[in-house]
Amino acid sequence: MFGPRRAAPLFTAARRPLLLLHAGLHKTGTTALQEALAVQQQALLGQGVLFVRAGRPVSAAGQHNLAWQLMRDRRYHSAWGTIDEAAREIAAHGGHAIISAEDFETFLDRPEIFAPLTRHPALAGHEIALLVYLREPCAYLRSLYLELTQAGIAEEARLVIAQILAAGHFDLREWRFQFDYARLAARLRRGFPGRVVLRDYQALVGGSSLADFRHVTGLRLDEFDDKRLNIARAPGDALRDFYAARLALPLTPRSWRRSRRSPPLWANRRPGFLRPASPSWRRASARPGGPCAASASGAIGRCRRQRRGRG
């Protein structure tokens, strides 16, 4: 199910038309990969692979609307394409297809939610595969938290960390962000109706998500300039947005100067939080059950060993 270390590329190994679901995670180069696939969709068709059109919101390259439909997200809009429309589009194509949406991450630990898509009658003749890139949890949390300040996050960092340590994930509105990779892999192994491929974001073939995607799928894709996509947020900008969300008021120049002189609420006695993988966070999260105890490479390695044990 999880495949050997040097497995054949997905589309090469498929015996029937393959539907590949790319599920992020967030902050693993997903937006750049989606843009590359959208720009080169005609070249993909020349290789017999459809990058599905249904489910793409206006000005977005990924099929986010399909994930939003499955997770009953308030952003779902039927005019952007539904699961039924995507399934009919794939069936009419008759060959391989790709769907990419990082919001699939929300229910990766509940793979039965994929059923309306993976078990759609129009796709009965297709193989299904799920591709997930896992990022080292400490680096993932730092990058994600800074990014979420744009979405109005007002939870202090200590509370976010406490939830992750207790539950293995962090919930915000409709979203769920996964950090317990060992548990996630086990649930996908039991519940996802197809092949699951987990990739380590810290060990990408070719040094980029696009190059690694080419390696995993066997597709021919040109390099894509992703330097302006999802640039990591500056802590100062994130701090300004955090205080505005926390106070539920726009910051005036005076209040902004005052907040910059105060200890940031999000740090909350964890001044190392804004630095990559601070020692205090590593010690806390590496304890049994902590997210760093289940790194991307560790989860992938355990899945390979379990697969060999069953064989």
PDB file of C-alpha atoms in Angstrom:
ATOM      1  CA  MET A   1       0.000   0.000   0.000  1.00  0.00           C
ATOM      2  CA  PHE A   2       2.726   2.451   0.921  1.00  0.00           C
ATOM      3  CA  GLY A   3       5.117   0.954  -1.621  1.00  0.00           C
ATOM      4  CA  PRO A   4       8.809   0.146  -1.564  1.00  0.00           C
ATOM      5  CA  ARG A   5      11.427   2.883  -1.356  1.00  0.00           C
ATOM      6  CA  ARG A   6      12.115   2.679  -5.110  1.00  0.00           C
ATOM      7  CA  ALA A   7       8.646   1.930  -6.429  1.00  0.00           C
ATOM      8  CA  ALA A   8       7.807   2.474 -10.080  1.00  0.00           C
ATOM      9  CA  PRO A   9       6.246   5.879 -10.884  1.00  0.00           C
ATOM     10  CA  LEU A  10       2.541   5.944 -10.115  1.00  0.00           C
ATOM     11  CA  PHE A  11       1.196   6.429 -13.613  1.00  0.00           C
ATOM     12  CA  THR A  12       3.671   3.935 -15.054  1.00  0.00           C
ATOM     13  CA  ALA A  13       2.731   1.249 -12.528  1.00  0.00           C
ATOM     14  CA  ALA A  14      -1.052   1.736 -12.859  1.00  0.00           C
ATOM     15  CA  ARG A  15      -2.828  -1.159 -14.568  1.00  0.00           C
ATOM     16  CA  ARG A  16      -6.016   0.832 -15.036  1.00  0.00           C
ATOM     17  CA  PRO A  17      -6.733   4.568 -15.351  1.00  0.00           C
ATOM     18  CA  LEU A  18      -5.442   6.183 -12.160  1.00  0.00           C
ATOM     19  CA  LEU A  19      -7.020   9.041 -10.222  1.00  0.00           C
ATOM     20  CA  LEU A  20      -4.289  10.681  -8.141  1.00  0.00           C
ATOM     21  CA  LEU A  21      -5.422  12.780  -5.170  1.00  0.00           C
ATOM     22  CA  HIS A  22      -2.728  15.180  -3.983  1.00  0.00           C
ATOM     23  CA  ALA A  23      -3.549  16.312  -0.449  1.00  0.00           C
ATOM     24  CA  GLY A  24      -0.790  18.733   0.589  1.00  0.00           C
ATOM     25  CA  LEU A  25      -0.091  19.077   3.468  1.00  0.00           C
ATOM     26  CA  HIS A  26      -0.295  22.837   3.735  1.00  0.00           C
ATOM     27  CA  LYS A  27       3.057  24.648   3.526  1.00  0.00           C
ATOM     28  CA  THR A  28       4.699  21.952   1.385  1.00  0.00           C
ATOM     29  CA  GLY A  29       4.805  23.772  -1.955  1.00  0.00           C
ATOM     30  CA  THR A  30       1.258  22.772  -2.869  1.00  0.00           C
ATOM     31  CA  THR A  31       0.247  26.102  -4.425  1.00  0.00           C
ATOM     32  CA  ALA A  32       3.309  26.153  -6.684  1.00  0.00           C
ATOM     33  CA  LEU A  33       2.651  22.576  -7.769  1.00  0.00           C
ATOM     34  CA  GLN A  34      -0.992  23.366  -8.556  1.00  0.00           C
ATOM     35  CA  GLU A  35       0.017  26.402 -10.598  1.00  0.00           C
ATOM     36  CA  ALA A  36       2.538  24.313 -12.545  1.00  0.00           C
ATOM     37  CA  LEU A  37      -0.085  21.652 -13.290  1.00  0.00           C
ATOM     38  CA  ALA A  38      -2.639  24.256 -14.391  1.00  0.00           C
ATOM     39  CA  VAL A  39      -0.201  26.093 -16.657  1.00  0.00           C
ATOM     40  CA  GLN A  40       0.894  22.812 -18.261  1.00  0.00           C
ATOM     41  CA  GLN A  41      -2.494  21.081 -18.424  1.00  0.00           C
ATOM     42  CA  GLN A  42      -2.346  20.792 -22.218  1.00  0.00           C
ATOM     43  CA  ALA A  43       1.079  19.156 -21.999  1.00  0.00           C
ATOM     44  CA  LEU A  44      -0.357  16.754 -19.417  1.00  0.00           C
ATOM     45  CA  LEU A  45      -3.204  15.831 -21.769  1.00  0.00           C
ATOM     46  CA  GLY A  46      -0.545  14.951 -24.317  1.00  0.00           C
ATOM     47  CA  GLN A  47       0.731  12.408 -21.773  1.00  0.00           C
ATOM     48  CA  GLY A  48      -2.785  11.048 -21.221  1.00  0.00           C
ATOM     49  CA  VAL A  49      -3.301  12.802 -17.866  1.00  0.00           C
ATOM     50  CA  LEU A  50      -6.194  15.162 -17.095  1.00  0.00           C
ATOM     51  CA  PHE A  51      -5.744  17.943 -14.547  1.00  0.00           C
ATOM     52  CA  VAL A  52      -9.393  18.190 -13.577  1.00  0.00           C
ATOM     53  CA  ARG A  53     -11.133  21.499 -14.286  1.00  0.00           C
ATOM     54  CA  ALA A  54     -14.220  21.004 -12.107  1.00  0.00           C
ATOM     55  CA  GLY A  55     -13.753  22.195  -8.535  1.00  0.00           C
ATOM     56  CA  ARG A  56     -11.388  25.092  -9.168  1.00  0.00           C
ATOM     57  CA  PRO A  57     -12.563  28.329  -7.542  1.00  0.00           C
ATOM     58  CA  VAL A  58     -12.080  31.584  -9.435  1.00  0.00           C
ATOM     59  CA  SER A  59      -8.388  32.568  -9.532  1.00  0.00           C
ATOM     60  CA  ALA A  60      -7.270  29.248  -8.001  1.00  0.00           C
ATOM     61  CA  ALA A  61      -5.393  26.405  -9.673  1.00  0.00           C
ATOM     62  CA  GLY A  62      -6.309  23.590  -7.271  1.00  0.00           C
ATOM     63  CA  GLN A  63      -9.632  21.773  -6.983  1.00  0.00           C
ATOM     64  CA  HIS A  64     -10.346  23.244  -3.546  1.00  0.00           C
ATOM     65  CA  ASN A  65     -14.101  23.297  -4.041  1.00  0.00           C
ATOM     66  CA  LEU A  66     -14.185  19.484  -4.066  1.00  0.00           C
ATOM     67  CA  ALA A  67     -12.476  19.344  -0.669  1.00  0.00           C
ATOM     68  CA  TRP A  68     -14.827  22.031   0.636  1.00  0.00           C
ATOM     69  CA  GLN A  69     -17.834  20.023  -0.552  1.00  0.00           C
ATOM     70  CA  LEU A  70     -16.601  16.915   1.242  1.00  0.00           C
ATOM     71  CA  MET A  71     -15.824  18.773   4.486  1.00  0.00           C
ATOM     72  CA  ARG A  72     -18.987  20.936   4.301  1.00  0.00           C
ATOM     73  CA  ASP A  73     -16.904  24.099   4.305  1.00  0.00           C
ATOM     74  CA  ARG A  74     -18.721  27.445   4.170  1.00  0.00           C
ATOM     75  CA  ARG A  75     -16.587  28.421   1.144  1.00  0.00           C
ATOM     76  CA  TYR A  76     -18.116  25.685  -1.035  1.00  0.00           C
ATOM     77  CA  HIS A  77     -19.937  27.024  -4.101  1.00  0.00           C
ATOM     78  CA  SER A  78     -21.615  24.679  -6.560  1.00  0.00           C
ATOM     79  CA  ALA A  79     -20.906  27.054  -9.450  1.00  0.00           C
ATOM     80  CA  TRP A  80     -17.200  26.211  -9.119  1.00  0.00           C
ATOM     81  CA  GLY A  81     -17.794  22.531  -9.855  1.00  0.00           C
ATOM     82  CA  THR A  82     -19.013  19.596  -7.814  1.00  0.00           C
ATOM     83  CA  ILE A  83     -17.857  16.040  -7.146  1.00  0.00           C
ATOM     84  CA  ASP A  84     -20.421  14.731  -9.628  1.00  0.00           C
ATOM     85  CA  GLU A  85     -19.115  17.075 -12.311  1.00  0.00           C
ATOM     86  CA  ALA A  86     -15.506  16.142 -11.589  1.00  0.00           C
ATOM     87  CA  ALA A  87     -16.331  12.418 -11.745  1.00  0.00           C
ATOM     88  CA  ARG A  88     -18.123  12.841 -15.072  1.00  0.00           C
ATOM     89  CA  GLU A  89     -15.203  14.856 -16.448  1.00  0.00           C
ATOM     90  CA  ILE A  90     -12.730  12.139 -15.449  1.00  0.00           C
ATOM     91  CA  ALA A  91     -14.937   9.374 -16.848  1.00  0.00           C
ATOM     92  CA  ALA A  92     -15.331  11.229 -20.163  1.00  0.00           C
ATOM     93  CA  HIS A  93     -11.542  11.617 -20.391  1.00  0.00           C
ATOM     94  CA  GLY A  94     -11.135   7.882 -19.881  1.00  0.00           C
ATOM     95  CA  GLY A  95      -7.498   8.046 -18.748  1.00  0.00           C
ATOM     96  CA  HIS A  96      -5.386   9.144 -15.798  1.00  0.00           C
ATOM     97  CA  ALA A  97      -6.414  12.231 -13.785  1.00  0.00           C
ATOM     98  CA  ILE A  98      -5.083  14.471 -11.009  1.00  0.00           C
ATOM     99  CA  ILE A  99      -6.963  16.367  -8.298  1.00  0.00           C
ATOM    100  CA  SER A 100      -4.979  18.578  -5.922  1.00  0.00           C
ATOM    101  CA  ALA A 101      -6.320  20.330  -2.816  1.00  0.00           C
ATOM    102  CA  GLU A 102      -4.431  20.917   0.418  1.00  0.00           C
ATOM    103  CA  ASP A 103      -7.713  21.164   2.340  1.00  0.00           C
ATOM    104  CA  PHE A 104      -7.994  17.382   1.968  1.00  0.00           C
ATOM    105  CA  GLU A 105      -5.661  17.555   4.989  1.00  0.00           C
ATOM    106  CA  THR A 106      -8.672  18.374   7.188  1.00  0.00           C
ATOM    107  CA  PHE A 107     -10.044  14.834   6.959  1.00  0.00           C
ATOM    108  CA  LEU A 108      -6.959  12.724   6.229  1.00  0.00           C
ATOM    109  CA  ASP A 109      -7.446  11.187   9.678  1.00  0.00           C
ATOM    110  CA  ARG A 110     -11.045  10.338   8.690  1.00  0.00           C
ATOM    111  CA  PRO A 111     -10.543   8.772   5.246  1.00  0.00           C
ATOM    112  CA  GLU A 112     -14.157   7.620   5.028  1.00  0.00           C
ATOM    113  CA  ILE A 113     -15.021  11.252   4.154  1.00  0.00           C
ATOM    114  CA  PHE A 114     -13.347  10.698   0.764  1.00  0.00           C
ATOM    115  CA  ALA A 115     -16.028   8.108  -0.128  1.00  0.00           C
ATOM    116  CA  PRO A 116     -18.345  10.319  -2.247  1.00  0.00           C
ATOM    117  CA  LEU A 117     -15.344  10.903  -4.526  1.00  0.00           C
ATOM    118  CA  THR A 118     -13.335   7.688  -4.325  1.00  0.00           C
ATOM    119  CA  ARG A 119     -16.434   5.448  -4.549  1.00  0.00           C
ATOM    120  CA  HIS A 120     -18.299   7.496  -7.120  1.00  0.00           C
ATOM    121  CA  PRO A 121     -20.030   5.177  -9.645  1.00  0.00           C
ATOM    122  CA  ALA A 122     -18.517   7.056 -12.591  1.00  0.00           C
ATOM    123  CA  LEU A 123     -15.029   6.206 -11.288  1.00  0.00           C
ATOM    124  CA  ALA A 124     -15.614   2.485 -10.754  1.00  0.00           C
ATOM    125  CA  GLY A 125     -13.042   1.654 -13.430  1.00  0.00           C
ATOM    126  CA  HIS A 126     -10.291   3.802 -11.918  1.00  0.00           C
ATOM    127  CA  GLU A 127      -7.542   2.988  -9.477  1.00  0.00           C
ATOM    128  CA  ILE A 128      -7.204   5.548  -6.676  1.00  0.00           C
ATOM    129  CA  ALA A 129      -3.962   6.810  -5.153  1.00  0.00           C
ATOM    130  CA  LEU A 130      -3.344   9.419  -2.455  1.00  0.00           C
ATOM    131  CA  LEU A 131      -0.136  11.472  -2.356  1.00  0.00           C
ATOM    132  CA  VAL A 132       0.741  13.393   0.825  1.00  0.00           C
ATOM    133  CA  TYR A 133       3.846  15.451   1.585  1.00  0.00           C
ATOM    134  CA  LEU A 134       4.715  15.516   5.293  1.00  0.00           C
ATOM    135  CA  ARG A 135       6.748  18.382   6.736  1.00  0.00           C
ATOM    136  CA  GLU A 136       8.811  18.189   9.922  1.00  0.00           C
ATOM    137  CA  PRO A 137       6.203  19.135  12.573  1.00  0.00           C
ATOM    138  CA  CYS A 138       8.129  21.927  14.291  1.00  0.00           C
ATOM    139  CA  ALA A 139       8.916  23.704  11.024  1.00  0.00           C
ATOM    140  CA  TYR A 140       5.358  23.085   9.841  1.00  0.00           C
ATOM    141  CA  LEU A 141       3.815  24.641  12.944  1.00  0.00           C
ATOM    142  CA  ARG A 142       5.970  27.762  12.779  1.00  0.00           C
ATOM    143  CA  SER A 143       5.252  28.391   9.094  1.00  0.00           C
ATOM    144  CA  LEU A 144       1.560  27.550   9.455  1.00  0.00           C
ATOM    145  CA  TYR A 145       1.002  29.765  12.499  1.00  0.00           C
ATOM    146  CA  LEU A 146       2.546  32.790  10.801  1.00  0.00           C
ATOM    147  CA  GLU A 147       0.414  32.148   7.712  1.00  0.00           C
ATOM    148  CA  LEU A 148      -2.800  31.775   9.721  1.00  0.00           C
ATOM    149  CA  THR A 149      -2.432  35.266  11.158  1.00  0.00           C
ATOM    150  CA  GLN A 150      -3.754  36.416   7.756  1.00  0.00           C
ATOM    151  CA  ALA A 151      -6.879  34.323   8.393  1.00  0.00           C
ATOM    152  CA  GLY A 152      -7.487  36.056  11.724  1.00  0.00           C
ATOM    153  CA  ILE A 153      -6.131  33.489  14.180  1.00  0.00           C
ATOM    154  CA  ALA A 154      -6.386  34.827  17.730  1.00  0.00           C
ATOM    155  CA  GLU A 155      -5.366  31.726  19.708  1.00  0.00           C
ATOM    156  CA  GLU A 156      -2.155  32.080  21.678  1.00  0.00           C
ATOM    157  CA  ALA A 157       0.675  29.858  20.544  1.00  0.00           C
ATOM    158  CA  ARG A 158       0.776  27.992  23.853  1.00  0.00           C
ATOM    159  CA  LEU A 159      -2.868  26.944  23.401  1.00  0.00           C
ATOM    160  CA  VAL A 160      -2.225  25.783  19.848  1.00  0.00           C
ATOM    161  CA  ILE A 161       0.783  23.759  21.023  1.00  0.00           C
ATOM    162  CA  ALA A 162      -1.230  22.290  23.910  1.00  0.00           C
ATOM    163  CA  GLN A 163      -3.943  21.114  21.517  1.00  0.00           C
ATOM    164  CA  ILE A 164      -1.385  19.530  19.208  1.00  0.00           C
ATOM    165  CA  LEU A 165       0.330  17.725  22.083  1.00  0.00           C
ATOM    166  CA  ALA A 166      -3.006  16.452  23.415  1.00  0.00           C
ATOM    167  CA  ALA A 167      -4.801  15.576  20.171  1.00  0.00           C
ATOM    168  CA  GLY A 168      -2.135  15.311  17.465  1.00  0.00           C
ATOM    169  CA  HIS A 169      -3.835  18.001  15.393  1.00  0.00           C
ATOM    170  CA  PHE A 170      -4.911  21.631  15.510  1.00  0.00           C
ATOM    171  CA  ASP A 171      -8.479  22.691  14.644  1.00  0.00           C
ATOM    172  CA  LEU A 172      -9.396  26.159  13.413  1.00  0.00           C
ATOM    173  CA  ARG A 173     -12.905  26.800  12.068  1.00  0.00           C
ATOM    174  CA  GLU A 174     -13.523  24.083   9.462  1.00  0.00           C
ATOM    175  CA  TRP A 175      -9.816  23.291   9.082  1.00  0.00           C
ATOM    176  CA  ARG A 176      -7.839  20.560  10.778  1.00  0.00           C
ATOM    177  CA  PHE A 177      -4.040  20.591  10.543  1.00  0.00           C
ATOM    178  CA  GLN A 178      -2.346  17.233  11.091  1.00  0.00           C
ATOM    179  CA  PHE A 179       0.773  16.742  13.240  1.00  0.00           C
ATOM    180  CA  ASP A 180       0.667  13.119  14.454  1.00  0.00           C
ATOM    181  CA  TYR A 181       1.977  11.446  11.314  1.00  0.00           C
ATOM    182  CA  ALA A 182       2.198   7.934  12.741  1.00  0.00           C
ATOM    183  CA  ARG A 183      -1.495   7.927  13.693  1.00  0.00           C
ATOM    184  CA  LEU A 184      -2.391   9.570  10.391  1.00  0.00           C
ATOM    185  CA  ALA A 185      -0.546   6.904   8.401  1.00  0.00           C
ATOM    186  CA  ALA A 186      -2.202   4.119  10.396  1.00  0.00           C
ATOM    187  CA  ARG A 187      -5.690   5.503   9.747  1.00  0.00           C
ATOM    188  CA  LEU A 188      -5.008   5.936   6.046  1.00  0.00           C
ATOM    189  CA  ARG A 189      -3.652   2.396   5.862  1.00  0.00           C
ATOM    190  CA  ARG A 190      -6.855   1.040   7.412  1.00  0.00           C
ATOM    191  CA  GLY A 191      -9.421   3.292   5.767  1.00  0.00           C
ATOM    192  CA  PHE A 192      -8.312   4.723   2.422  1.00  0.00           C
ATOM    193  CA  PRO A 193      -9.549   2.643  -0.551  1.00  0.00           C
ATOM    194  CA  GLY A 194      -6.385   2.764  -2.610  1.00  0.00           C
ATOM    195  CA  ARG A 195      -2.649   3.216  -2.579  1.00  0.00           C
ATOM    196  CA  VAL A 196      -1.176   5.814  -0.206  1.00  0.00           C
ATOM    197  CA  VAL A 197       2.176   7.479  -0.911  1.00  0.00           C
ATOM    198  CA  LEU A 198       3.784   9.515   1.882  1.00  0.00           C
ATOM    199  CA  ARG A 199       6.723  11.764   0.988  1.00  0.00           C
ATOM    200  CA  ASP A 200       9.174  13.531   3.285  1.00  0.00           C
ATOM    201  CA  TYR A 201       9.230  17.262   2.525  1.00  0.00           C
ATOM    202  CA  GLN A 202      12.721  17.491   4.022  1.00  0.00           C
ATOM    203  CA  ALA A 203      14.069  14.918   1.519  1.00  0.00           C
ATOM    204  CA  LEU A 204      12.560  15.973  -1.804  1.00  0.00           C
ATOM    205  CA  VAL A 205      14.083  14.452  -4.929  1.00  0.00           C
ATOM    206  CA  GLY A 206      15.547  17.341  -6.916  1.00  0.00           C
ATOM    207  CA  GLY A 207      15.104  19.785  -4.039  1.00  0.00           C
ATOM    208  CA  SER A 208      11.573  20.981  -4.911  1.00  0.00           C
ATOM    209  CA  SER A 209       7.993  19.744  -4.702  1.00  0.00           C
ATOM    210  CA  LEU A 210       7.651  19.871  -8.492  1.00  0.00           C
ATOM    211  CA  ALA A 211      10.810  17.823  -9.084  1.00  0.00           C
ATOM    212  CA  ASP A 212       9.729  15.282  -6.484  1.00  0.00           C
ATOM    213  CA  PHE A 213       6.229  15.131  -7.999  1.00  0.00           C
ATOM    214  CA  ARG A 214       7.803  14.347 -11.380  1.00  0.00           C
ATOM    215  CA  HIS A 215       9.827  11.582  -9.757  1.00  0.00           C
ATOM    216  CA  VAL A 216       6.820  10.051  -8.001  1.00  0.00           C
ATOM    217  CA  THR A 217       4.412  10.224 -10.937  1.00  0.00           C
ATOM    218  CA  GLY A 218       6.720   9.778 -13.927  1.00  0.00           C
ATOM    219  CA  LEU A 219       5.232  12.851 -15.634  1.00  0.00           C
ATOM    220  CA  ARG A 220       7.190  15.288 -17.783  1.00  0.00           C
ATOM    221  CA  LEU A 221       6.719  18.774 -16.343  1.00  0.00           C
ATOM    222  CA  ASP A 222       8.737  21.922 -16.966  1.00  0.00           C
ATOM    223  CA  GLU A 223      10.253  23.863 -14.098  1.00  0.00           C
ATOM    224  CA  PHE A 224       7.992  26.550 -12.680  1.00  0.00           C
ATOM    225  CA  ASP A 225       8.999  29.829 -11.031  1.00  0.00           C
ATOM    226  CA  ASP A 226       7.276  29.697  -7.652  1.00  0.00           C
ATOM    227  CA  LYS A 227       9.239  32.415  -5.887  1.00  0.00           C
ATOM    228  CA  ARG A 228       6.219  34.705  -5.473  1.00  0.00           C
ATOM    229  CA  LEU A 229       3.770  32.030  -4.326  1.00  0.00           C
ATOM    230  CA  ASN A 230       3.020  31.756  -0.593  1.00  0.00           C
ATOM    231  CA  ILE A 231       6.166  33.564   0.512  1.00  0.00           C
ATOM    232  CA  ALA A 232       6.830  32.980   4.215  1.00  0.00           C
ATOM    233  CA  ARG A 233       5.367  35.790   6.303  1.00  0.00           C
ATOM    234  CA  ALA A 234       7.603  38.218   8.150  1.00  0.00           C
ATOM    235  CA  PRO A 235       7.063  37.890  11.928  1.00  0.00           C
ATOM    236  CA  GLY A 236       6.406  41.637  12.195  1.00  0.00           C
ATOM    237  CA  ASP A 237       3.530  41.476   9.708  1.00  0.00           C
ATOM    238  CA  ALA A 238       2.144  38.393  11.410  1.00  0.00           C
ATOM    239  CA  LEU A 239       2.359  40.061  14.825  1.00  0.00           C
ATOM    240  CA  ARG A 240       0.415  43.085  13.587  1.00  0.00           C
ATOM    241  CA  ASP A 241      -2.380  40.889  12.204  1.00  0.00           C
ATOM    242  CA  PHE A 242      -2.420  38.734  15.341  1.00  0.00           C
ATOM    243  CA  TYR A 243      -2.973  41.742  17.610  1.00  0.00           C
ATOM    244  CA  ALA A 244      -5.672  43.108  15.305  1.00  0.00           C
ATOM    245  CA  ALA A 245      -7.522  39.762  15.481  1.00  0.00           C
ATOM    246  CA  ARG A 246      -6.946  39.443  19.218  1.00  0.00           C
ATOM    247  CA  LEU A 247      -8.356  42.872  19.970  1.00  0.00           C
ATOM    248  CA  ALA A 248     -11.032  42.633  17.259  1.00  0.00           C
ATOM    249  CA  LEU A 249     -10.073  46.194  16.331  1.00  0.00           C
ATOM    250  CA  PRO A 250      -7.877  47.677  13.593  1.00  0.00           C
ATOM    251  CA  LEU A 251      -4.557  48.792  14.999  1.00  0.00           C
ATOM    252  CA  THR A 252      -3.863  52.512  15.061  1.00  0.00           C
ATOM    253  CA  PRO A 253      -0.232  53.651  14.660  1.00  0.00           C
ATOM    254  CA  ARG A 254      -0.157  54.392  18.422  1.00  0.00           C
ATOM    255  CA  SER A 255      -1.528  51.000  19.486  1.00  0.00           C
ATOM    256  CA  TRP A 256       0.802  49.247  17.023  1.00  0.00           C
ATOM    257  CA  ARG A 257       3.850  50.995  18.520  1.00  0.00           C
ATOM    258  CA  ARG A 258       2.638  50.040  22.006  1.00  0.00           C
ATOM    259  CA  SER A 259       2.090  46.391  21.034  1.00  0.00           C
ATOM    260  CA  ARG A 260       5.589  46.142  19.584  1.00  0.00           C
ATOM    261  CA  ARG A 261       7.036  47.197  22.955  1.00  0.00           C
ATOM    262  CA  SER A 262       4.982  44.529  24.799  1.00  0.00           C
ATOM    263  CA  PRO A 263       5.757  40.803  24.972  1.00  0.00           C
ATOM    264  CA  PRO A 264       3.731  39.247  22.158  1.00  0.00           C
ATOM    265  CA  LEU A 265       0.688  37.317  23.324  1.00  0.00           C
ATOM    266  CA  TRP A 266       1.360  34.584  20.828  1.00  0.00           C
ATOM    267  CA  ALA A 267       4.811  33.909  22.260  1.00  0.00           C
ATOM    268  CA  ASN A 268       3.481  33.747  25.864  1.00  0.00           C
ATOM    269  CA  ARG A 269       6.754  32.991  27.598  1.00  0.00           C
ATOM    270  CA  ARG A 270       7.995  31.014  24.598  1.00  0.00           C
ATOM    271  CA  PRO A 271      10.311  33.574  22.962  1.00  0.00           C
ATOM    272  CA  GLY A 272      11.888  30.842  20.865  1.00  0.00           C
ATOM    273  CA  PHE A 273       8.623  30.057  19.116  1.00  0.00           C
ATOM    274  CA  LEU A 274       9.270  32.388  16.187  1.00  0.00           C
ATOM    275  CA  ARG A 275      12.673  30.831  15.624  1.00  0.00           C
ATOM    276  CA  PRO A 276      12.733  27.582  13.660  1.00  0.00           C
ATOM    277  CA  ALA A 277      12.308  24.583  15.923  1.00  0.00           C
ATOM    278  CA  SER A 278      13.183  26.157  19.262  1.00  0.00           C
ATOM    279  CA  PRO A 279      14.744  23.794  21.868  1.00  0.00           C
ATOM    280  CA  SER A 280      11.817  24.204  24.289  1.00  0.00           C
ATOM    281  CA  TRP A 281       9.287  23.213  21.623  1.00  0.00           C
ATOM    282  CA  ARG A 282      11.437  20.301  20.476  1.00  0.00           C
ATOM    283  CA  ARG A 283      11.753  18.960  24.036  1.00  0.00           C
ATOM    284  CA  ALA A 284       8.017  19.244  24.674  1.00  0.00           C
ATOM    285  CA  SER A 285       6.928  17.790  21.375  1.00  0.00           C
ATOM    286  CA  ALA A 286       9.472  14.961  21.287  1.00  0.00           C
ATOM    287  CA  ARG A 287       8.055  13.310  24.394  1.00  0.00           C
ATOM    288  CA  PRO A 288       5.976  10.157  23.823  1.00  0.00           C
ATOM    289  CA  GLY A 289       2.853  11.174  21.936  1.00  0.00           C
ATOM    290  CA  GLY A 290       4.280  14.560  20.925  1.00  0.00           C
ATOM    291  CA  PRO A 291       4.208  15.489  17.253  1.00  0.00           C
ATOM    292  CA  CYS A 292       7.968  15.571  16.775  1.00  0.00           C
ATOM    293  CA  ALA A 293       8.107  12.001  18.053  1.00  0.00           C
ATOM    294  CA  ALA A 294       6.362  11.068  14.800  1.00  0.00           C
ATOM    295  CA  SER A 295       8.442  12.778  12.124  1.00  0.00           C
ATOM    296  CA  ALA A 296       7.701  12.460   8.446  1.00  0.00           C
ATOM    297  CA  SER A 297      10.567  10.059   7.811  1.00  0.00           C
ATOM    298  CA  GLY A 298       9.720   8.073  10.948  1.00  0.00           C
ATOM    299  CA  ALA A 299       6.079   7.617   9.955  1.00  0.00           C
ATOM    300  CA  ILE A 300       7.033   6.604   6.427  1.00  0.00           C
ATOM    301  CA  GLY A 301       9.634   4.146   7.705  1.00  0.00           C
ATOM    302  CA  ARG A 302       7.180   2.518  10.100  1.00  0.00           C
ATOM    303  CA  CYS A 303       4.635   2.080   7.318  1.00  0.00           C
ATOM    304  CA  ARG A 304       7.227   0.368   5.117  1.00  0.00           C
ATOM    305  CA  ARG A 305       8.218  -1.986   7.939  1.00  0.00           C
ATOM    306  CA  GLN A 306       4.594  -2.856   8.679  1.00  0.00           C
ATOM    307  CA  ARG A 307       3.966  -3.530   5.009  1.00  0.00           C
ATOM    308  CA  ARG A 308       6.969  -5.905   4.850  1.00  0.00           C
ATOM    309  CA  GLY A 309       5.720  -7.614   8.006  1.00  0.00           C
ATOM    310  CA  ARG A 310       2.375  -8.331   6.380  1.00  0.00           C
ATOM    311  CA  GLY A 311       4.090  -9.694   3.261  1.00  0.00           C
TER     312      GLY A 311
END
